[in-house]
Coordinates of N, CA and C and ligand atoms in Angstrom, one line a residue:
M247 N 106.7 124.7 68.8 CA 107.7 125.0 69.7 C 108.0 126.5 69.7
S248 N 107.7 127.2 70.8 CA 107.8 128.6 70.8 C 109.2 129.2 71.1
P249 N 109.4 130.5 71.0 CA 110.7 131.0 71.4 C 111.0 130.7 72.8
R250 N 110.0 130.3 73.6 CA 110.4 130.0 75.0 C 110.8 128.6 75.2
T251 N 111.0 127.8 74.1 CA 111.4 126.4 74.2 C 112.6 126.3 75.1
P252 N 112.6 125.4 76.1 CA 113.7 125.2 77.0 C 115.0 124.8 76.2
D253 N 116.1 125.2 76.6 CA 117.4 124.9 75.9 C 117.6 123.4 76.0
S254 N 117.1 122.7 77.0 CA 117.3 121.3 77.1 C 116.5 120.5 76.1
T255 N 115.3 121.0 75.7 CA 114.6 120.4 74.6 C 115.3 120.5 73.3
L256 N 115.8 121.8 73.1 CA 116.6 122.0 71.8 C 117.8 121.0 71.8
G257 N 118.4 120.8 72.9 CA 119.6 120.0 73.0 C 119.3 118.5 72.6
R258 N 118.2 118.0 73.2 CA 117.8 116.6 73.0 C 117.4 116.4 71.5
Q259 N 116.7 117.3 71.0 CA 116.3 117.2 69.6 C 117.5 117.2 68.7
F260 N 118.5 118.0 69.0 CA 119.7 118.1 68.3 C 120.5 116.8 68.3
Q261 N 120.6 116.2 69.4 CA 121.4 114.9 69.5 C 120.8 113.9 68.6
N262 N 119.4 113.8 68.6 CA 118.8 112.8 67.8 C 119.0 112.8 66.3
L263 N 119.5 114.0 65.8 CA 119.6 114.1 64.4 C 121.0 114.3 63.9
R264 N 121.9 113.7 64.7 CA 123.4 113.9 64.4 C 123.7 113.3 63.0
E265 N 123.2 112.2 62.7 CA 123.6 111.5 61.4 C 123.0 112.3 60.2
T266 N 121.8 112.8 60.4 CA 121.2 113.6 59.3 C 122.0 114.9 59.1
R267 N 122.4 115.5 60.1 CA 123.3 116.8 60.0 C 124.6 116.4 59.3
R268 N 125.2 115.3 59.7 CA 126.4 114.9 59.0 C 126.2 114.8 57.5
H269 N 125.1 114.2 57.1 CA 124.9 114.1 55.7 C 124.7 115.5 55.0
V270 N 123.9 116.3 55.7 CA 123.6 117.6 55.1 C 124.9 118.4 55.0
F271 N 125.8 118.3 56.0 CA 127.1 119.0 55.9 C 127.9 118.5 54.7
S272 N 127.8 117.2 54.5 CA 128.7 116.6 53.4 C 128.2 117.1 52.0
L273 N 127.0 117.7 51.9 CA 126.6 118.2 50.6 C 127.0 119.7 50.4
L274 N 127.6 120.3 51.4 CA 127.9 121.7 51.3 C 129.4 122.0 51.1
P275 N 129.7 123.0 50.3 CA 131.1 123.4 50.1 C 131.7 124.2 51.3
L276 N 131.7 123.5 52.4 CA 132.0 124.3 53.6 C 133.5 124.8 53.6
R277 N 134.4 124.0 53.1 CA 135.8 124.5 53.1 C 136.0 125.7 52.2
M278 N 135.2 125.9 51.2 CA 135.3 127.0 50.3 C 134.5 128.2 50.6
A279 N 133.6 128.0 51.5 CA 132.6 129.1 51.8 C 133.3 130.2 52.6
S280 N 132.9 131.4 52.3 CA 133.5 132.5 53.1 C 132.5 133.2 54.1
A281 N 131.2 133.0 53.8 CA 130.2 133.5 54.7 C 129.0 132.6 54.8
I282 N 128.6 132.2 56.1 CA 127.5 131.4 56.3 C 126.6 132.1 57.3
V283 N 125.3 132.0 57.1 CA 124.3 132.6 58.0 C 123.4 131.5 58.5
E284 N 123.2 131.5 59.9 CA 122.2 130.6 60.5 C 121.1 131.4 61.1
P285 N 119.9 131.6 60.5 CA 118.8 132.3 61.1 C 118.1 131.3 62.1
G286 N 117.5 131.9 63.1 CA 116.7 131.2 64.1 C 117.7 130.2 64.8
C287 N 118.8 130.7 65.3 CA 119.9 129.8 65.7 C 119.7 129.2 67.1
G288 N 118.7 129.7 67.9 CA 118.5 129.2 69.2 C 119.8 129.3 70.0
T289 N 120.3 128.1 70.6 CA 121.5 128.1 71.4 C 122.8 128.0 70.5
G290 N 122.6 127.9 69.2 CA 123.8 127.9 68.4 C 124.5 126.6 68.2
L291 N 123.7 125.5 68.5 CA 124.3 124.1 68.5 C 124.8 123.8 67.1
L292 N 124.0 124.1 66.1 CA 124.4 123.8 64.7 C 125.7 124.5 64.3
S293 N 125.8 125.8 64.6 CA 127.0 126.5 64.2 C 128.2 126.1 65.0
R294 N 128.0 125.6 66.2 CA 129.1 125.1 67.0 C 129.7 123.9 66.3
E295 N 128.9 123.1 65.6 CA 129.5 122.0 64.9 C 130.2 122.5 63.6
L296 N 129.6 123.5 63.0 CA 130.1 124.0 61.7 C 131.5 124.6 61.9
L297 N 131.7 125.2 63.0 CA 132.9 126.0 63.2 C 134.2 125.2 62.9
S298 N 134.2 123.9 63.2 CA 135.4 123.1 63.0 C 135.5 122.6 61.5
L299 N 134.4 122.9 60.7 CA 134.4 122.4 59.4 C 134.6 123.4 58.3
T300 N 134.6 124.7 58.7 CA 134.7 125.7 57.7 C 135.5 126.9 58.2
P301 N 136.2 127.6 57.3 CA 136.9 128.8 57.6 C 135.9 130.0 57.5
A302 N 134.7 129.8 57.1 CA 133.8 130.9 56.8 C 133.4 131.7 58.1
R303 N 133.1 133.0 57.9 CA 132.5 133.8 58.9 C 131.1 133.4 59.1
I304 N 130.7 133.0 60.3 CA 129.4 132.5 60.6 C 128.6 133.5 61.4
T305 N 127.5 133.9 60.8 CA 126.6 134.9 61.5 C 125.3 134.2 61.9
L306 N 125.1 134.3 63.2 CA 123.9 133.7 63.8 C 122.8 134.8 64.1
I307 N 121.6 134.5 63.8 CA 120.5 135.5 64.0 C 119.4 134.8 64.8
D308 N 119.0 135.5 65.8 CA 117.8 135.1 66.6 C 117.2 136.3 67.3
T309 N 115.9 136.3 67.5 CA 115.2 137.4 68.2 C 115.5 137.3 69.7
I310 N 116.0 136.1 70.2 CA 116.3 135.9 71.6 C 117.8 135.6 71.7
E311 N 118.4 136.2 72.7 CA 119.8 135.8 72.9 C 119.8 134.8 74.0
R312 N 120.2 133.5 73.6 CA 120.2 132.4 74.6 C 121.7 132.1 74.9
Q313 N 121.9 131.4 76.0 CA 123.2 131.0 76.4 C 123.8 130.0 75.5
G314 N 125.1 130.0 75.3 CA 125.7 128.9 74.5 C 126.1 129.3 73.1
I315 N 125.8 130.6 72.7 CA 126.3 131.0 71.4 C 127.8 130.9 71.3
P316 N 128.3 130.1 70.3 CA 129.7 129.8 70.3 C 130.6 131.0 70.0
A317 N 131.7 131.2 70.8 CA 132.7 132.2 70.5 C 133.2 131.9 69.1
G318 N 133.5 132.9 68.3 CA 134.0 132.6 67.0 C 132.9 132.8 66.0
C319 N 131.6 132.9 66.4 CA 130.5 133.3 65.5 C 130.1 134.7 65.8
V320 N 129.5 135.4 64.9 CA 128.9 136.7 65.1 C 127.4 136.5 65.4
F321 N 127.0 137.0 66.6 CA 125.6 136.9 66.9 C 124.8 138.2 66.7
E322 N 123.7 138.1 66.0 CA 122.9 139.3 65.7 C 121.5 139.1 66.3
R323 N 121.2 139.9 67.4 CA 119.8 139.7 68.0 C 118.9 140.6 67.1
R324 N 118.3 139.9 66.1 CA 117.4 140.6 65.2 C 116.3 139.7 64.7
D325 N 115.3 140.3 64.0 CA 114.3 139.6 63.3 C 114.9 139.1 62.0
A326 N 115.0 137.9 61.8 CA 115.7 137.3 60.6 C 114.9 137.7 59.3
T327 N 113.6 138.0 59.5 CA 112.8 138.3 58.3 C 113.0 139.8 57.8
R328 N 113.9 140.5 58.6 CA 114.2 141.8 58.2 C 115.7 142.1 58.1
F329 N 116.4 141.0 58.1 CA 117.9 141.2 58.1 C 118.5 140.0 57.2
F330 N 119.1 140.4 56.1 CA 119.5 139.4 55.1 C 121.0 139.6 54.7
P331 N 121.9 139.2 55.6 CA 123.4 139.4 55.2 C 123.7 138.5 54.0
S332 N 124.5 139.0 53.1 CA 124.9 138.2 52.0 C 125.8 137.1 52.4
A333 N 125.7 135.9 51.8 CA 126.4 134.7 52.2 C 126.5 133.7 51.0
D334 N 127.4 132.7 51.2 CA 127.4 131.6 50.2 C 126.4 130.6 50.6
I335 N 126.1 130.4 51.9 CA 125.2 129.4 52.5 C 124.4 129.9 53.6
Y336 N 123.1 129.7 53.6 CA 122.2 129.8 54.7 C 121.9 128.4 55.2
I337 N 121.9 128.3 56.5 CA 121.5 126.9 57.1 C 120.6 127.2 58.3
S338 N 119.6 126.3 58.4 CA 118.7 126.5 59.6 C 118.2 125.1 60.1
S339 N 117.7 125.1 61.3 CA 117.0 123.9 61.8 C 115.9 124.3 62.6
F340 N 114.7 123.8 62.4 CA 113.5 124.0 63.1 C 113.2 125.5 63.3
F341 N 113.4 126.2 62.2 CA 113.2 127.7 62.2 C 112.1 128.1 61.2
L342 N 112.1 127.6 60.0 CA 111.2 128.1 59.0 C 109.7 127.8 59.3
Y343 N 109.4 126.8 60.1 CA 108.0 126.5 60.4 C 107.5 127.6 61.3
Q344 N 108.3 128.4 61.9 CA 107.8 129.5 62.8 C 107.5 130.8 62.1
L345 N 107.8 130.8 60.8 CA 107.6 132.0 60.0 C 106.2 132.1 59.4
K346 N 105.6 133.3 59.3 CA 104.3 133.4 58.8 C 104.3 133.1 57.3
N347 N 105.3 133.5 56.6 CA 105.4 133.2 55.1 C 106.8 132.8 54.7
P348 N 107.1 131.5 54.9 CA 108.4 131.0 54.7 C 108.8 131.2 53.2
A349 N 107.9 131.1 52.3 CA 108.3 131.2 50.8 C 108.7 132.6 50.6
A350 N 108.0 133.6 51.1 CA 108.4 135.0 50.9 C 109.8 135.2 51.6
Y351 N 110.0 134.6 52.8 CA 111.3 134.8 53.4 C 112.4 134.2 52.5
L352 N 112.2 133.0 52.0 CA 113.2 132.3 51.2 C 113.5 133.1 49.9
K353 N 112.5 133.8 49.4 CA 112.8 134.6 48.2 C 113.7 135.7 48.5
R354 N 113.6 136.3 49.7 CA 114.5 137.4 50.1 C 115.9 136.8 50.4
V355 N 115.9 135.6 51.0 CA 117.2 135.0 51.2 C 117.9 134.7 49.8
A356 N 117.1 134.3 48.9 CA 117.7 134.0 47.5 C 118.5 135.2 47.0
K357 N 117.9 136.4 47.2 CA 118.6 137.6 46.7 C 119.9 137.7 47.4
A358 N 119.9 137.5 48.7 CA 121.2 137.6 49.5 C 122.2 136.6 49.1
L359 N 121.7 135.4 48.7 CA 122.6 134.3 48.4 C 123.2 134.5 46.9
G360 N 122.3 135.0 46.1 CA 122.7 135.1 44.6 C 122.5 133.7 44.0
E361 N 122.5 133.7 42.6 CA 122.4 132.5 41.9 C 123.4 131.5 42.3
G362 N 123.0 130.3 42.5 CA 123.9 129.2 42.8 C 124.1 129.1 44.3
G363 N 123.7 130.1 45.1 CA 123.8 130.0 46.6 C 123.0 128.9 47.1
L364 N 123.4 128.4 48.3 CA 122.7 127.2 48.9 C 122.0 127.6 50.2
Y365 N 120.8 127.0 50.4 CA 120.1 127.0 51.6 C 120.0 125.5 52.1
A366 N 120.5 125.3 53.3 CA 120.4 123.9 53.8 C 119.5 123.9 55.0
V367 N 118.6 122.9 55.0 CA 117.7 122.7 56.2 C 118.1 121.4 56.9
A368 N 118.6 121.6 58.1 CA 119.1 120.4 58.8 C 118.0 119.6 59.4
G369 N 116.8 120.2 59.5 CA 115.6 119.5 60.0 C 114.4 120.4 60.2
E370 N 113.3 119.9 59.8 CA 112.0 120.5 60.0 C 111.0 119.4 60.3
F371 N 110.2 119.5 61.4 CA 109.2 118.5 61.8 C 108.0 118.5 60.9
S372 N 107.3 117.4 60.9 CA 106.0 117.3 60.4 C 105.1 116.5 61.3
Y373 N 104.3 117.2 62.1 CA 103.3 116.6 63.0 C 102.0 116.3 62.3
S374 N 102.0 115.2 61.6 CA 100.8 114.9 60.9 C 99.6 114.6 61.8
D375 N 98.5 115.3 61.7 CA 97.4 115.0 62.6 C 96.3 114.2 61.8
A376 N 96.7 113.7 60.7 CA 95.8 112.9 59.9 C 95.7 111.5 60.4
G377 N 96.7 111.1 61.2 CA 96.8 109.7 61.7 C 95.9 109.6 62.9
C378 N 96.1 108.5 63.7 CA 95.2 108.2 64.8 C 95.9 108.4 66.1
D379 N 97.1 109.1 66.1 CA 97.8 109.3 67.4 C 97.3 110.6 68.0
P380 N 96.5 110.5 69.1 CA 95.9 111.7 69.7 C 97.0 112.7 70.2
L381 N 98.1 112.2 70.7 CA 99.2 113.1 71.2 C 99.8 113.9 70.1
V382 N 100.0 113.3 68.9 CA 100.6 114.0 67.8 C 99.6 115.1 67.3
S383 N 98.3 114.7 67.3 CA 97.2 115.7 66.9 C 97.2 116.9 67.9
E384 N 97.3 116.6 69.2 CA 97.3 117.6 70.2 C 98.5 118.6 70.0
L385 N 99.6 118.0 69.8 CA 100.8 118.8 69.6 C 100.7 119.7 68.4
A386 N 100.2 119.1 67.3 CA 100.0 119.8 66.0 C 99.0 121.0 66.3
A387 N 97.9 120.7 67.0 CA 97.0 121.8 67.3 C 97.6 122.9 68.1
S388 N 98.4 122.5 69.1 CA 99.0 123.5 69.9 C 100.0 124.4 69.2
L389 N 100.8 123.8 68.3 CA 101.8 124.5 67.5 C 101.0 125.5 66.6
R390 N 99.9 125.0 66.0 CA 99.1 125.8 65.1 C 98.5 127.0 65.9
A391 N 98.1 126.8 67.1 CA 97.6 127.9 67.9 C 98.6 129.0 68.2
E392 N 99.9 128.6 68.2 CA 101.0 129.6 68.3 C 101.3 130.3 67.1
G393 N 100.6 129.9 66.0 CA 100.9 130.6 64.7 C 101.9 129.9 63.9
F394 N 102.3 128.6 64.3 CA 103.4 127.9 63.5 C 102.7 126.9 62.6
D395 N 103.5 126.3 61.7 CA 102.9 125.3 60.8 C 103.5 124.0 61.2
P396 N 102.7 123.1 61.9 CA 103.2 121.8 62.4 C 103.5 120.9 61.2
M397 N 103.0 121.1 60.0 CA 103.2 120.2 58.9 C 104.3 120.7 58.0
F398 N 105.0 121.8 58.4 CA 105.9 122.5 57.4 C 106.9 121.5 56.8
G399 N 107.4 120.6 57.5 CA 108.5 119.7 57.0 C 108.0 118.9 55.8
S400 N 106.8 118.5 55.8 CA 106.3 117.7 54.6 C 106.2 118.5 53.3
G401 N 106.1 119.8 53.5 CA 106.0 120.6 52.3 C 107.3 121.3 51.9
L402 N 108.4 120.8 52.5 CA 109.7 121.6 52.4 C 110.1 121.8 50.9
E403 N 110.1 120.7 50.1 CA 110.6 120.8 48.7 C 109.7 121.8 48.0
Q404 N 108.4 121.6 48.2 CA 107.4 122.5 47.5 C 107.7 124.0 47.8
T405 N 107.9 124.3 49.1 CA 108.1 125.6 49.5 C 109.4 126.2 48.8
F406 N 110.5 125.4 48.8 CA 111.7 125.9 48.2 C 111.5 126.1 46.7
R407 N 110.9 125.2 46.1 CA 110.6 125.3 44.6 C 109.9 126.6 44.3
A408 N 108.8 126.8 45.1 CA 108.0 128.0 44.9 C 108.8 129.3 45.1
A409 N 109.8 129.2 45.9 CA 110.7 130.4 46.2 C 111.8 130.5 45.2
G410 N 111.9 129.7 44.2 CA 112.9 129.8 43.2 C 114.2 129.0 43.4
Y411 N 114.1 128.0 44.1 CA 115.3 127.1 44.4 C 115.1 125.7 43.7
G412 N 116.2 125.1 43.3 CA 116.2 123.7 42.9 C 116.6 122.8 44.0
V413 N 116.3 121.6 43.9 CA 116.6 120.6 45.0 C 117.9 120.0 44.7
V414 N 118.9 120.1 45.5 CA 120.2 119.4 45.4 C 120.0 118.0 45.9
E415 N 119.5 117.9 47.1 CA 119.1 116.6 47.7 C 118.2 116.9 48.9
A416 N 117.2 116.0 49.1 CA 116.3 116.2 50.2 C 115.8 114.8 50.6
G417 N 115.4 114.8 51.9 CA 114.9 113.5 52.4 C 114.1 113.6 53.7
E418 N 113.8 112.4 54.2 CA 112.9 112.4 55.4 C 113.5 111.4 56.3
V419 N 113.6 111.7 57.6 CA 114.0 110.8 58.6 C 112.7 110.3 59.2
S420 N 112.3 109.1 58.8 CA 110.9 108.8 59.1 C 110.6 107.5 59.7
P421 N 109.7 107.4 60.6 CA 109.4 108.5 61.5 C 110.4 108.3 62.7
L422 N 110.6 109.4 63.4 CA 111.4 109.3 64.7 C 110.4 108.7 65.7
R423 N 110.7 107.5 66.2 CA 109.8 106.9 67.1 C 110.5 106.9 68.5
E424 N 110.0 107.7 69.3 CA 110.7 107.8 70.6 C 109.7 108.3 71.7
A425 N 110.2 108.2 72.9 CA 109.4 108.7 74.0 C 109.3 110.2 73.9
P426 N 108.1 110.8 74.1 CA 108.0 112.2 73.9 C 108.8 113.0 74.9
D427 N 109.4 114.1 74.5 CA 110.1 115.0 75.4 C 109.2 115.6 76.5
R428 N 109.4 115.2 77.7 CA 108.5 115.7 78.8 C 108.4 117.2 78.9
E429 N 109.6 117.8 78.8 CA 109.5 119.3 79.0 C 108.8 120.0 77.8
F430 N 109.0 119.4 76.6 CA 108.3 119.9 75.4 C 106.7 119.7 75.6
L431 N 106.4 118.5 76.1 CA 104.9 118.3 76.3 C 104.3 119.2 77.3
K432 N 105.0 119.5 78.3 CA 104.5 120.4 79.4 C 104.4 121.8 78.8
L433 N 105.3 122.2 78.1 CA 105.3 123.5 77.5 C 104.2 123.7 76.5
Q434 N 104.0 122.7 75.6 CA 103.0 122.8 74.6 C 101.6 122.5 75.1
L435 N 101.5 121.5 75.9 CA 100.1 121.0 76.3 C 99.8 121.3 77.7
G436 N 100.7 121.7 78.6 CA 100.4 121.9 80.0 C 100.1 120.6 80.6
A437 N 99.0 120.6 81.4 CA 98.6 119.4 82.1 C 98.2 118.3 81.2
A438 N 97.7 118.7 80.0 CA 97.2 117.7 79.0 C 98.4 116.7 78.6
G439 N 99.6 117.2 78.7 CA 100.7 116.3 78.3 C 101.0 115.2 79.3
E440 N 100.5 115.4 80.5 CA 100.9 114.5 81.6 C 100.5 113.0 81.4
P441 N 99.2 112.8 80.9 CA 98.8 111.4 80.8 C 99.6 110.6 79.8
F442 N 100.2 111.2 78.9 CA 100.8 110.5 77.8 C 102.2 110.0 78.1
S443 N 102.5 108.8 77.9 CA 103.9 108.3 78.2 C 104.5 107.4 77.1
K444 N 103.6 107.1 76.1 CA 104.1 106.1 75.1 C 105.0 106.8 74.1
R445 N 105.4 106.1 73.1 CA 106.3 106.6 72.1 C 105.4 107.3 71.0
I446 N 106.0 108.3 70.4 CA 105.3 109.0 69.3 C 106.2 109.0 68.1
A447 N 105.5 109.0 66.9 CA 106.2 109.0 65.7 C 106.0 110.4 65.0
V448 N 107.1 111.1 64.7 CA 107.1 112.4 64.1 C 108.1 112.4 63.0
S449 N 107.8 112.8 61.8 CA 108.7 112.8 60.7 C 109.6 114.1 60.7
V450 N 110.8 114.0 60.3 CA 111.7 115.1 60.2 C 112.2 115.2 58.7
F451 N 112.1 116.3 58.1 CA 112.5 116.5 56.7 C 113.7 117.4 56.7
W452 N 114.6 117.1 55.7 CA 115.8 117.9 55.6 C 116.0 118.1 54.1
G453 N 117.0 119.0 53.7 CA 117.3 119.2 52.3 C 118.3 120.3 52.1
V454 N 118.9 120.2 50.9 CA 119.8 121.3 50.5 C 119.3 121.8 49.1
F455 N 119.1 123.1 49.1 CA 118.5 123.7 47.9 C 119.3 124.8 47.3
R456 N 119.3 124.9 46.0 CA 120.2 125.8 45.3 C 119.3 126.9 44.6
V457 N 119.8 128.2 44.7 CA 119.1 129.3 44.1 C 119.3 129.2 42.6
L458 N 118.1 129.2 41.9 CA 118.1 129.1 40.4 C 118.3 130.4 39.8
G459 N 118.8 130.5 38.6 CA 118.9 131.7 37.8 C 117.5 132.1 37.3
N460 N 117.5 133.3 36.6 CA 116.2 133.8 36.2 C 115.4 132.8 35.3
R461 N 116.2 132.0 34.5 CA 115.6 131.1 33.6 C 115.1 129.8 34.2
G462 N 115.4 129.7 35.6 CA 115.0 128.6 36.4 C 115.7 127.3 36.0
Ligands
SAM676 C1 112.5 125.8 67.6 S1 113.8 126.9 67.8 C2 115.2 126.1 67.0 C3 116.5 126.6 67.5 C4 117.7 126.0 66.8 N1 117.8 126.3 65.4 C5 117.7 124.5 67.0 O1 117.5 123.7 66.1 O2 118.0 124.1 68.2 C6 113.4 128.2 66.7 C7 114.2 129.5 66.9 O3 113.9 130.4 65.9 C8 113.9 131.7 66.5 N2 113.1 132.6 65.7 C9 111.7 132.5 65.3 N3 111.4 133.5 64.5 C10 112.4 134.2 64.3 C11 112.7 135.4 63.6 N4 111.7 136.0 62.8 N5 113.9 136.0 63.6 C12 114.9 135.4 64.3 N6 114.8 134.2 65.0 C13 113.5 133.7 65.0 C14 113.3 131.5 67.9 O4 113.6 132.5 68.8 C15 114.0 130.2 68.3 O5 115.2 130.4 68.9

């Protein structure tokens, strides 16, 4: 899913994962937090929910300024891999898979968070093309062609561990079996998306990770 992803696709994807987000939020000290950062915020849907749950200053970062950024948040139109505000919590959804080196990014975030700081992932897809679903394979290939990692979700825990985080809790919503998003198919596959109308199964991974001290 590229930076040109339609807002409507982001919205549908967001609705489907309401329960997962609720659980992720319940693992975070939101009432005690004073600063939260959401990199790759898109339309800001995640932080719109967070606003009512925390008194923290919420900073949203994206390279694109989209409509819908909630009033009450600070929006920074910047490259998140070059801007690391200090915070108690970083939280993102469907962002890390777009980075060239997510582990290097997470190491830099760990410095901004400090020992004990939390990084929450509300969702990252894994489009496994090892199965026999040609549509999932095509989507995976098209995301890969954009420079993204379509399997990123399935390596989530490993990536965080490699970057110096411990796992507070992590899991998989598996698999989301639903009719494919037509707008998303058209964007990713063009005409190739048209013949497909069946349901597809794609896994979503989530987790809350804590920055470990030097002794790990
Ligand atoms: C798939 S969208 C997800 C948006 C939103 N988090 C959501 O779940 O609806 C990924 C977002 O990450 C942004 N993004 C990708 N690389 C970025 C970077 N290096 N710095 C800031 N934003 C970035 C894109 O512009 C896009 O808005």
